[in-house]
mmCIF file of C-alpha atoms and ligand atoms in Angstrom:
data_model
loop_
_atom_site.group_PDB
_atom_site.id
_atom_site.type_symbol
_atom_site.label_atom_id
_atom_site.label_comp_id
_atom_site.label_asym_id
_atom_site.label_seq_id
_atom_site.Cartn_x
_atom_site.Cartn_y
_atom_site.Cartn_z
ATOM 1 C CA MET A 195 -16.302 -0.230 -11.874
ATOM 2 C CA ALA A 196 -13.593 0.210 -9.094
ATOM 3 C CA VAL A 197 -12.095 -2.971 -7.919
ATOM 4 C CA ALA A 198 -12.502 -3.611 -4.147
ATOM 5 C CA GLY A 199 -10.135 -4.730 -1.507
ATOM 6 C CA ALA A 200 -10.241 -8.558 -1.201
ATOM 7 C CA LEU A 201 -9.140 -9.137 2.331
ATOM 8 C CA ARG A 202 -10.863 -8.645 5.714
ATOM 9 C CA ASP A 203 -9.883 -5.104 7.299
ATOM 10 C CA ASP A 204 -7.422 -6.519 9.758
ATOM 11 C CA ALA A 205 -5.701 -9.178 7.469
ATOM 12 C CA LEU A 206 -2.130 -7.673 7.983
ATOM 13 C CA ARG A 207 -2.527 -6.053 11.422
ATOM 14 C CA GLY A 208 0.700 -6.283 13.457
ATOM 15 C CA LYS A 209 2.823 -7.055 10.542
ATOM 16 C CA THR A 210 5.588 -4.698 9.334
ATOM 17 C CA ILE A 211 6.062 -5.006 5.408
ATOM 18 C CA VAL A 212 9.288 -3.313 3.623
ATOM 19 C CA VAL A 213 8.313 -2.514 -0.025
ATOM 20 C CA THR A 214 11.087 -1.462 -2.198
ATOM 21 C CA GLY A 215 9.974 0.869 -4.868
ATOM 22 C CA GLY A 216 7.068 1.541 -2.613
ATOM 23 C CA GLY A 217 6.811 5.347 -3.381
ATOM 24 C CA THR A 218 5.543 5.044 -6.905
ATOM 25 C CA GLY A 219 3.522 2.951 -9.254
ATOM 26 C CA LEU A 220 2.570 -0.690 -8.348
ATOM 27 C CA GLY A 221 4.731 -0.490 -5.328
ATOM 28 C CA ARG A 222 2.661 2.365 -3.980
ATOM 29 C CA ALA A 223 -0.470 0.627 -4.803
ATOM 30 C CA MET A 224 0.319 -2.446 -2.926
ATOM 31 C CA ALA A 225 1.781 -0.587 0.124
ATOM 32 C CA THR A 226 -1.347 1.560 0.295
ATOM 33 C CA TYR A 227 -3.374 -1.524 0.430
ATOM 34 C CA PHE A 228 -1.205 -3.066 3.216
ATOM 35 C CA LEU A 229 -1.504 -0.004 5.304
ATOM 36 C CA ARG A 230 -5.376 -0.321 4.820
ATOM 37 C CA LEU A 231 -5.212 -3.897 6.099
ATOM 38 C CA GLY A 232 -3.496 -2.709 9.272
ATOM 39 C CA ALA A 233 0.281 -3.290 8.457
ATOM 40 C CA GLN A 234 3.063 -0.883 9.277
ATOM 41 C CA VAL A 235 4.860 -0.168 6.084
ATOM 42 C CA VAL A 236 8.387 0.835 5.255
ATOM 43 C CA ILE A 237 8.806 2.277 1.560
ATOM 44 C CA ALA A 238 12.309 2.430 0.126
ATOM 45 C CA SER A 239 13.712 3.998 -3.038
ATOM 46 C CA ARG A 240 16.285 6.371 -4.263
ATOM 47 C CA LYS A 241 14.461 9.754 -4.220
ATOM 48 C CA LEU A 242 13.792 11.130 -0.745
ATOM 49 C CA ASP A 243 11.359 13.893 -2.004
ATOM 50 C CA VAL A 244 9.199 11.358 -3.881
ATOM 51 C CA LEU A 245 9.285 8.928 -0.858
ATOM 52 C CA GLU A 246 8.293 11.655 1.736
ATOM 53 C CA ALA A 247 5.566 13.119 -0.287
ATOM 54 C CA ALA A 248 4.155 9.590 -0.936
ATOM 55 C CA ALA A 249 4.394 8.859 2.602
ATOM 56 C CA LYS A 250 2.579 11.884 3.646
ATOM 57 C CA GLU A 251 -0.358 11.187 1.246
ATOM 58 C CA MET A 252 -0.513 7.354 1.786
ATOM 59 C CA ALA A 253 -0.630 8.140 5.734
ATOM 60 C CA ALA A 254 -3.467 10.584 5.093
ATOM 61 C CA ASP A 255 -5.376 8.329 2.889
ATOM 62 C CA THR A 256 -5.346 5.122 5.286
ATOM 63 C CA GLY A 257 -4.536 6.324 8.714
ATOM 64 C CA GLY A 258 -1.563 3.784 8.673
ATOM 65 C CA GLU A 259 1.895 4.038 10.122
ATOM 66 C CA ILE A 260 4.471 4.317 7.335
ATOM 67 C CA LEU A 261 8.399 5.094 7.128
ATOM 68 C CA PRO A 262 9.885 6.414 4.148
ATOM 69 C CA VAL A 263 13.730 5.370 3.861
ATOM 70 C CA VAL A 264 16.192 6.386 1.087
ATOM 71 C CA CYS A 265 17.859 3.382 -0.273
ATOM 72 C CA ASP A 266 19.597 2.319 -3.404
ATOM 73 C CA ILE A 267 19.044 -1.452 -3.314
ATOM 74 C CA ARG A 268 22.370 -1.906 -5.392
ATOM 75 C CA ASP A 269 24.434 -0.768 -2.352
ATOM 76 C CA SER A 270 24.266 -3.381 0.271
ATOM 77 C CA GLY A 271 25.395 -0.953 2.913
ATOM 78 C CA GLN A 272 22.282 1.069 2.177
ATOM 79 C CA VAL A 273 20.257 -1.947 2.516
ATOM 80 C CA GLU A 274 21.778 -2.784 5.864
ATOM 81 C CA GLN A 275 20.692 0.637 6.958
ATOM 82 C CA LEU A 276 17.093 -0.056 5.567
ATOM 83 C CA LEU A 277 16.758 -2.882 7.853
ATOM 84 C CA ALA A 278 18.396 -1.153 10.847
ATOM 85 C CA LYS A 279 15.813 1.874 10.411
ATOM 86 C CA SER A 280 13.026 -0.242 9.960
ATOM 87 C CA LEU A 281 13.653 -2.242 13.169
ATOM 88 C CA GLU A 282 14.474 1.198 14.936
ATOM 89 C CA ARG A 283 11.010 2.357 14.089
ATOM 90 C CA PHE A 284 8.848 -0.696 14.358
ATOM 91 C CA SER A 285 11.092 -3.223 16.191
ATOM 92 C CA ARG A 286 10.635 -5.991 13.785
ATOM 93 C CA VAL A 287 10.061 -6.689 10.154
ATOM 94 C CA ASP A 288 7.902 -9.403 8.945
ATOM 95 C CA ALA A 289 7.923 -9.450 5.169
ATOM 96 C CA LEU A 290 10.011 -7.882 2.293
ATOM 97 C CA LEU A 291 8.461 -6.983 -0.958
ATOM 98 C CA ASN A 292 11.079 -6.948 -3.554
ATOM 99 C CA ASN A 293 9.190 -4.644 -6.149
ATOM 100 C CA ALA A 294 12.063 -2.170 -7.169
ATOM 101 C CA ALA A 295 13.142 -2.546 -10.631
ATOM 102 C CA GLY A 296 14.794 -0.856 -13.546
ATOM 103 C CA ASN A 297 14.010 -1.501 -17.238
ATOM 104 C CA PHE A 298 14.088 0.133 -20.808
ATOM 105 C CA ILE A 299 13.538 -1.068 -24.297
ATOM 106 C CA SER A 300 16.419 -1.541 -26.824
ATOM 107 C CA PRO A 301 17.738 -3.733 -29.437
ATOM 108 C CA THR A 302 20.292 -5.779 -27.434
ATOM 109 C CA GLU A 303 23.145 -5.165 -29.890
ATOM 110 C CA ARG A 304 22.754 -1.254 -28.909
ATOM 111 C CA LEU A 305 23.467 -1.989 -25.392
ATOM 112 C CA SER A 306 26.945 -1.046 -23.563
ATOM 113 C CA ALA A 307 28.273 -3.560 -21.044
ATOM 114 C CA ASN A 308 27.408 -0.965 -18.452
ATOM 115 C CA ALA A 309 23.810 -0.733 -19.692
ATOM 116 C CA PHE A 310 23.292 -4.387 -19.412
ATOM 117 C CA GLY A 311 25.020 -4.516 -15.962
ATOM 118 C CA THR A 312 22.979 -1.571 -14.516
ATOM 119 C CA ILE A 313 19.521 -3.536 -15.096
ATOM 120 C CA ILE A 314 21.089 -6.860 -13.526
ATOM 121 C CA ASP A 315 22.445 -4.718 -10.775
ATOM 122 C CA ILE A 316 19.045 -3.250 -9.757
ATOM 123 C CA VAL A 317 16.780 -6.195 -10.553
ATOM 124 C CA LEU A 318 18.807 -9.291 -9.760
ATOM 125 C CA LYS A 319 21.613 -8.051 -7.249
ATOM 126 C CA GLY A 320 19.150 -5.357 -5.699
ATOM 127 C CA THR A 321 16.680 -8.173 -4.987
ATOM 128 C CA ALA A 322 19.560 -10.376 -3.666
ATOM 129 C CA ASN A 323 20.905 -7.720 -1.545
ATOM 130 C CA CYS A 324 17.664 -7.153 0.040
ATOM 131 C CA THR A 325 16.915 -10.859 0.349
ATOM 132 C CA LEU A 326 20.174 -11.732 1.753
ATOM 133 C CA THR A 327 20.083 -8.884 4.409
ATOM 134 C CA PHE A 328 16.533 -9.432 5.764
ATOM 135 C CA GLY A 329 16.962 -13.293 5.428
ATOM 136 C CA LYS A 330 20.126 -13.397 7.577
ATOM 137 C CA HIS A 331 18.484 -11.159 10.243
ATOM 138 C CA TRP A 332 15.307 -13.411 10.272
ATOM 139 C CA ILE A 333 17.373 -16.716 10.547
ATOM 140 C CA ALA A 334 19.630 -15.142 13.366
ATOM 141 C CA HIS A 335 16.467 -14.020 15.231
ATOM 142 C CA GLN A 336 14.838 -17.446 14.697
ATOM 143 C CA GLN A 337 11.726 -15.350 13.266
ATOM 144 C CA SER A 338 9.411 -16.589 10.600
ATOM 145 C CA ALA A 339 8.801 -14.290 7.730
ATOM 146 C CA SER A 340 7.829 -13.864 4.076
ATOM 147 C CA ILE A 341 9.426 -12.689 0.912
ATOM 148 C CA LEU A 342 7.301 -11.781 -2.146
ATOM 149 C CA ASN A 343 9.130 -10.952 -5.515
ATOM 150 C CA ILE A 344 7.486 -9.165 -8.352
ATOM 151 C CA VAL A 345 8.840 -10.757 -11.506
ATOM 152 C CA THR A 346 7.042 -10.688 -14.874
ATOM 153 C CA THR A 347 5.508 -13.322 -17.107
ATOM 154 C CA TYR A 348 8.634 -13.009 -19.464
ATOM 155 C CA ALA A 349 10.647 -14.325 -16.701
ATOM 156 C CA PHE A 350 9.266 -17.738 -17.962
ATOM 157 C CA THR A 351 9.797 -17.153 -21.627
ATOM 158 C CA GLY A 352 12.498 -14.468 -22.017
ATOM 159 C CA SER A 353 11.602 -11.483 -24.175
ATOM 160 C CA ALA A 354 13.085 -9.668 -26.979
ATOM 161 C CA TYR A 355 13.982 -6.070 -26.613
ATOM 162 C CA VAL A 356 14.177 -5.958 -22.773
ATOM 163 C CA VAL A 357 16.816 -8.861 -22.370
ATOM 164 C CA PRO A 358 18.638 -7.653 -19.378
ATOM 165 C CA SER A 359 15.449 -7.358 -17.540
ATOM 166 C CA ALA A 360 14.380 -10.912 -18.912
ATOM 167 C CA ALA A 361 17.624 -12.503 -17.686
ATOM 168 C CA ALA A 362 17.369 -10.619 -14.203
ATOM 169 C CA LYS A 363 13.798 -11.587 -13.736
ATOM 170 C CA GLY A 364 14.440 -15.119 -14.547
ATOM 171 C CA GLY A 365 17.224 -14.981 -11.945
ATOM 172 C CA VAL A 366 14.781 -13.621 -9.316
ATOM 173 C CA LEU A 367 12.375 -16.508 -10.134
ATOM 174 C CA ALA A 368 15.190 -18.997 -9.585
ATOM 175 C CA LEU A 369 16.004 -17.258 -6.378
ATOM 176 C CA THR A 370 12.484 -17.437 -5.256
ATOM 177 C CA ARG A 371 12.016 -21.152 -5.818
ATOM 178 C CA SER A 372 15.561 -21.849 -4.492
ATOM 179 C CA LEU A 373 15.044 -20.189 -1.176
ATOM 180 C CA ALA A 374 11.578 -21.629 -0.715
ATOM 181 C CA VAL A 375 13.169 -24.954 -0.492
ATOM 182 C CA GLU A 376 16.454 -23.866 1.428
ATOM 183 C CA TRP A 377 14.761 -21.435 3.825
ATOM 184 C CA GLY A 378 11.579 -23.119 4.422
ATOM 185 C CA LYS A 379 13.098 -24.878 7.419
ATOM 186 C CA TYR A 380 13.479 -21.411 9.119
ATOM 187 C CA GLY A 381 9.603 -20.682 8.642
ATOM 188 C CA ILE A 382 10.661 -18.168 5.558
ATOM 189 C CA ARG A 383 8.154 -18.313 2.696
ATOM 190 C CA SER A 384 9.407 -17.010 -0.681
ATOM 191 C CA ASN A 385 6.882 -16.565 -3.289
ATOM 192 C CA ALA A 386 6.574 -14.391 -6.646
ATOM 193 C CA ILE A 387 3.849 -12.621 -8.560
ATOM 194 C CA ALA A 388 4.279 -12.405 -12.369
ATOM 195 C CA PRO A 389 1.973 -9.602 -13.449
ATOM 196 C CA GLY A 390 1.090 -8.756 -16.970
ATOM 197 C CA PRO A 391 0.146 -5.294 -18.227
ATOM 198 C CA PHE A 392 -0.805 -3.118 -15.259
ATOM 199 C CA PRO A 393 -0.035 0.407 -16.406
ATOM 200 C CA THR A 394 1.808 2.965 -14.669
ATOM 201 C CA LYS A 395 3.409 6.391 -15.532
ATOM 202 C CA GLY A 396 6.918 5.454 -14.904
ATOM 203 C CA ALA A 397 6.910 1.988 -16.595
ATOM 204 C CA TRP A 398 4.645 3.217 -19.676
ATOM 205 C CA GLU A 399 6.768 6.225 -20.266
ATOM 206 C CA ARG A 400 9.850 3.978 -20.332
ATOM 207 C CA LEU A 401 8.693 0.947 -22.059
ATOM 208 C CA LEU A 402 6.200 2.431 -24.456
ATOM 209 C CA PRO A 403 7.604 5.971 -25.041
ATOM 210 C CA GLY A 404 5.847 8.414 -27.605
ATOM 211 C CA ASP A 405 2.916 6.849 -29.384
ATOM 212 C CA LEU A 406 3.924 3.204 -28.907
ATOM 213 C CA ALA A 407 1.367 2.979 -26.250
ATOM 214 C CA GLN A 408 -1.145 3.421 -28.790
ATOM 215 C CA GLN A 409 0.281 1.188 -31.485
ATOM 216 C CA PHE A 410 0.951 -1.631 -28.872
ATOM 217 C CA ASP A 411 -2.546 -1.568 -27.417
ATOM 218 C CA PHE A 412 -2.105 -4.122 -24.629
ATOM 219 C CA LYS A 413 -5.951 -4.589 -24.279
ATOM 220 C CA LYS A 414 -6.046 -6.353 -27.609
ATOM 221 C CA ARG A 415 -3.189 -8.838 -26.420
ATOM 222 C CA VAL A 416 -4.958 -9.789 -23.473
ATOM 223 C CA PRO A 417 -7.744 -12.519 -23.719
ATOM 224 C CA LEU A 418 -9.931 -10.537 -21.131
ATOM 225 C CA LYS A 419 -9.382 -7.522 -23.400
ATOM 226 C CA ARG A 420 -8.446 -5.167 -20.586
ATOM 227 C CA VAL A 421 -5.418 -4.309 -18.623
ATOM 228 C CA GLY A 422 -5.019 -5.118 -14.881
ATOM 229 C CA ASP A 423 -6.450 -2.738 -12.192
ATOM 230 C CA HIS A 424 -3.715 -1.970 -9.377
ATOM 231 C CA GLN A 425 -6.233 -3.014 -6.691
ATOM 232 C CA GLU A 426 -6.264 -6.505 -8.532
ATOM 233 C CA LEU A 427 -2.397 -6.859 -7.977
ATOM 234 C CA ALA A 428 -2.607 -5.391 -4.513
ATOM 235 C CA ASN A 429 -5.235 -8.096 -3.300
ATOM 236 C CA LEU A 430 -3.028 -10.729 -4.595
ATOM 237 C CA ALA A 431 0.160 -9.393 -2.927
ATOM 238 C CA ALA A 432 -1.882 -8.864 0.412
ATOM 239 C CA PHE A 433 -3.008 -12.491 0.228
ATOM 240 C CA LEU A 434 0.323 -14.026 -0.492
ATOM 241 C CA LEU A 435 1.987 -11.932 2.465
ATOM 242 C CA SER A 436 -0.935 -12.917 4.724
ATOM 243 C CA ASP A 437 -1.192 -15.655 7.273
ATOM 244 C CA PHE A 438 -4.068 -16.981 4.941
ATOM 245 C CA ALA A 439 -1.313 -18.053 2.554
ATOM 246 C CA GLY A 440 0.768 -19.723 5.306
ATOM 247 C CA TYR A 441 1.278 -22.951 3.235
ATOM 248 C CA ILE A 442 2.139 -21.296 0.045
ATOM 249 C CA ASN A 443 5.843 -21.350 -0.545
ATOM 250 C CA GLY A 444 7.713 -21.438 -3.731
ATOM 251 C CA GLU A 445 4.754 -20.264 -5.969
ATOM 252 C CA VAL A 446 4.741 -17.732 -8.800
ATOM 253 C CA VAL A 447 1.211 -16.509 -9.430
ATOM 254 C CA THR A 448 0.588 -15.072 -12.823
ATOM 255 C CA ILE A 449 -1.900 -12.075 -13.074
ATOM 256 C CA ASP A 450 -2.234 -11.200 -16.607
ATOM 257 C CA GLY A 451 -5.611 -11.764 -17.770
ATOM 258 C CA GLY A 452 -4.399 -14.783 -19.876
ATOM 259 C CA GLU A 453 -1.859 -12.486 -21.772
ATOM 260 C CA TRP A 454 1.170 -14.801 -21.951
ATOM 261 C CA LEU A 455 -0.722 -18.097 -22.706
ATOM 262 C CA GLN A 456 -2.451 -16.606 -25.633
ATOM 263 C CA GLY A 457 1.020 -15.722 -27.050
ATOM 264 C CA ALA A 458 2.054 -19.271 -26.537
ATOM 265 C CA GLY A 459 -0.688 -21.218 -28.044
ATOM 266 C CA GLN A 460 -0.243 -22.292 -31.580
ATOM 267 C CA PHE A 461 -3.832 -21.812 -32.634
ATOM 268 C CA SER A 462 -4.563 -18.875 -30.491
ATOM 269 C CA GLY A 463 -4.277 -16.598 -33.658
ATOM 270 C CA LEU A 464 -7.603 -18.185 -34.762
ATOM 271 C CA GLU A 465 -9.317 -15.474 -32.876
ATOM 272 C CA ALA A 466 -8.968 -13.436 -35.968
ATOM 273 C CA VAL A 467 -11.326 -15.843 -37.807
ATOM 274 C CA PRO A 468 -14.825 -14.213 -38.386
ATOM 275 C CA GLY A 469 -17.658 -15.970 -36.731
ATOM 276 C CA ASP A 470 -19.649 -16.832 -39.972
ATOM 277 C CA LEU A 471 -16.476 -18.501 -41.394
ATOM 278 C CA TRP A 472 -16.567 -21.265 -38.923
ATOM 279 C CA ASP A 473 -19.421 -22.822 -40.564
ATOM 280 C CA ASP A 474 -17.373 -23.375 -43.745
ATOM 281 C CA LEU A 475 -14.228 -24.267 -41.791
ATOM 282 C CA GLU A 476 -16.326 -27.088 -40.041
ATOM 283 C CA LYS A 477 -17.477 -28.523 -43.168
ATOM 284 C CA MET A 478 -14.066 -28.551 -44.484
ATOM 285 C CA THR A 479 -12.478 -30.242 -41.505
ATOM 286 C CA ARG A 480 -15.434 -32.851 -41.403
ATOM 287 C CA GLN A 481 -14.838 -33.641 -44.999
ATOM 288 C CA ALA A 482 -11.072 -34.076 -44.507
ATOM 289 C CA LYS A 483 -12.113 -36.880 -41.970
ATOM 290 C CA SER A 484 -14.211 -38.686 -44.520
HETATM 291 N N1 COA B 29 19.156 2.778 -24.181
HETATM 292 C C1 COA B 29 20.343 2.303 -24.335
HETATM 293 N N2 COA B 29 21.121 2.450 -23.146
HETATM 294 C C2 COA B 29 20.493 3.159 -22.025
HETATM 295 C C3 COA B 29 19.338 3.527 -22.125
HETATM 296 C C4 COA B 29 18.488 3.413 -23.325
HETATM 297 N N3 COA B 29 17.220 3.807 -23.268
HETATM 298 N N4 COA B 29 18.940 4.060 -20.885
HETATM 299 C C5 COA B 29 20.176 4.004 -20.177
HETATM 300 N N5 COA B 29 21.114 3.513 -20.857
HETATM 301 C C6 COA B 29 22.455 3.114 -20.496
HETATM 302 C C7 COA B 29 23.221 4.282 -20.230
HETATM 303 O O1 COA B 29 23.804 4.909 -21.458
HETATM 304 C C8 COA B 29 24.390 3.791 -19.314
HETATM 305 O O2 COA B 29 25.365 2.965 -20.139
HETATM 306 P P1 COA B 29 26.781 3.883 -20.499
HETATM 307 O O3 COA B 29 27.329 4.109 -19.234
HETATM 308 O O4 COA B 29 27.604 2.680 -21.318
HETATM 309 O O5 COA B 29 26.507 4.921 -21.446
HETATM 310 C C9 COA B 29 23.632 2.683 -18.570
HETATM 311 O O6 COA B 29 22.612 2.368 -19.282
HETATM 312 C C10 COA B 29 23.354 3.203 -17.128
HETATM 313 O O7 COA B 29 22.571 4.435 -17.421
HETATM 314 P P2 COA B 29 22.269 5.543 -16.012
HETATM 315 O O8 COA B 29 21.319 6.466 -16.455
HETATM 316 O O9 COA B 29 23.647 5.945 -15.885
HETATM 317 O O10 COA B 29 21.825 4.492 -14.983
HETATM 318 P P3 COA B 29 20.971 4.875 -13.868
HETATM 319 O O11 COA B 29 21.109 3.903 -12.635
HETATM 320 O O12 COA B 29 20.925 6.372 -13.345
HETATM 321 O O13 COA B 29 19.343 4.638 -14.314
HETATM 322 C C11 COA B 29 17.848 3.114 -15.423
HETATM 323 C C12 COA B 29 18.942 3.311 -14.492
HETATM 324 C C13 COA B 29 18.553 3.260 -16.763
HETATM 325 C C14 COA B 29 17.238 1.678 -15.282
HETATM 326 C C15 COA B 29 16.676 4.172 -15.383
HETATM 327 O O14 COA B 29 15.706 4.086 -16.216
HETATM 328 C C16 COA B 29 16.159 4.109 -14.005
HETATM 329 O O15 COA B 29 16.645 4.587 -12.927
HETATM 330 N N6 COA B 29 15.015 3.434 -13.753
HETATM 331 C C17 COA B 29 14.308 3.253 -12.533
HETATM 332 C C18 COA B 29 12.930 3.057 -12.780
HETATM 333 C C19 COA B 29 12.486 1.884 -13.576
HETATM 334 O O16 COA B 29 13.052 1.708 -14.614
HETATM 335 N N7 COA B 29 11.446 1.366 -13.179
HETATM 336 C C20 COA B 29 11.162 0.099 -13.985
HETATM 337 C C21 COA B 29 9.937 0.535 -15.101
HETATM 338 S S1 COA B 29 9.542 -0.874 -15.960
#
């Protein structure tokens, strides 16, 4: 069953939202929903052809106003240009969605210093570049605004085999909470979303290449026994950027069907106990008491 949009039609009308990595995958899904809710949207990434094709389709699908801007978020000069072009087209920017990321799986001892640094540069420094550039603009213009960072549930726990990403996302979460406090006085809210498995072509091919996707059936790891629907993530992102969430600041909202807690609970593995064995187990535990 298709997941419906959660917010009323004009929930983001009048807002301009910049979405990094907005031309593909989850960024595109969120940006498309913002357009449906009346926002003006800027999508930014490194590849002009991908961005332009996406912008055309997204405008046709939603009737919304969208501006594609080429920007490598690792380069602060290009991020300045992203802000300048957004202002030139839409006069103001109300929100920044730090969604662009880079990741690949690897045993950490196989990584070169440059490989580790490349992920930190995109995820942590790229997010910081965008946050600083837009934040300074908002503070200078005494404009309230909102920052939303896409992290991951392993930002809380760390994760083997994606260690640079885990370190960078942990940093982005610290950035989110720190600025929620420091920039709250300027009317700038900072929040994060920690998604669990939401399949996209790009991430799945990088993170689960070959038949790993079959071997690692994410559906089995999630208490709700399914992966996320892109619209479910878009609903949450739109809410957090909307005025309805005006008092939410410094929060990270997990949207993973319960996946990360299942991994954390010491007894969650008892899921594997067949139903009829529980009668015997109950007898044994009651006997142990007497
Ligand atoms: N295993 C080990 N090292 C790897 C690697 C892998 N699978 N992929 C890349 N690297 C290393 C490279 O060898 C290079 O290190 P070196 O110079 O010491 O050899 C370093 O990482 C940088 O790689 P390069 O391809 O030059 O970087 P890039 O900036 O062109 O690409 C990536 C960045 C690697 C993150 C690329 O996957 C990308 O552009 N991803 C964007 C999209 C994305 O990842 N989205 C998130 C999906 S979850």
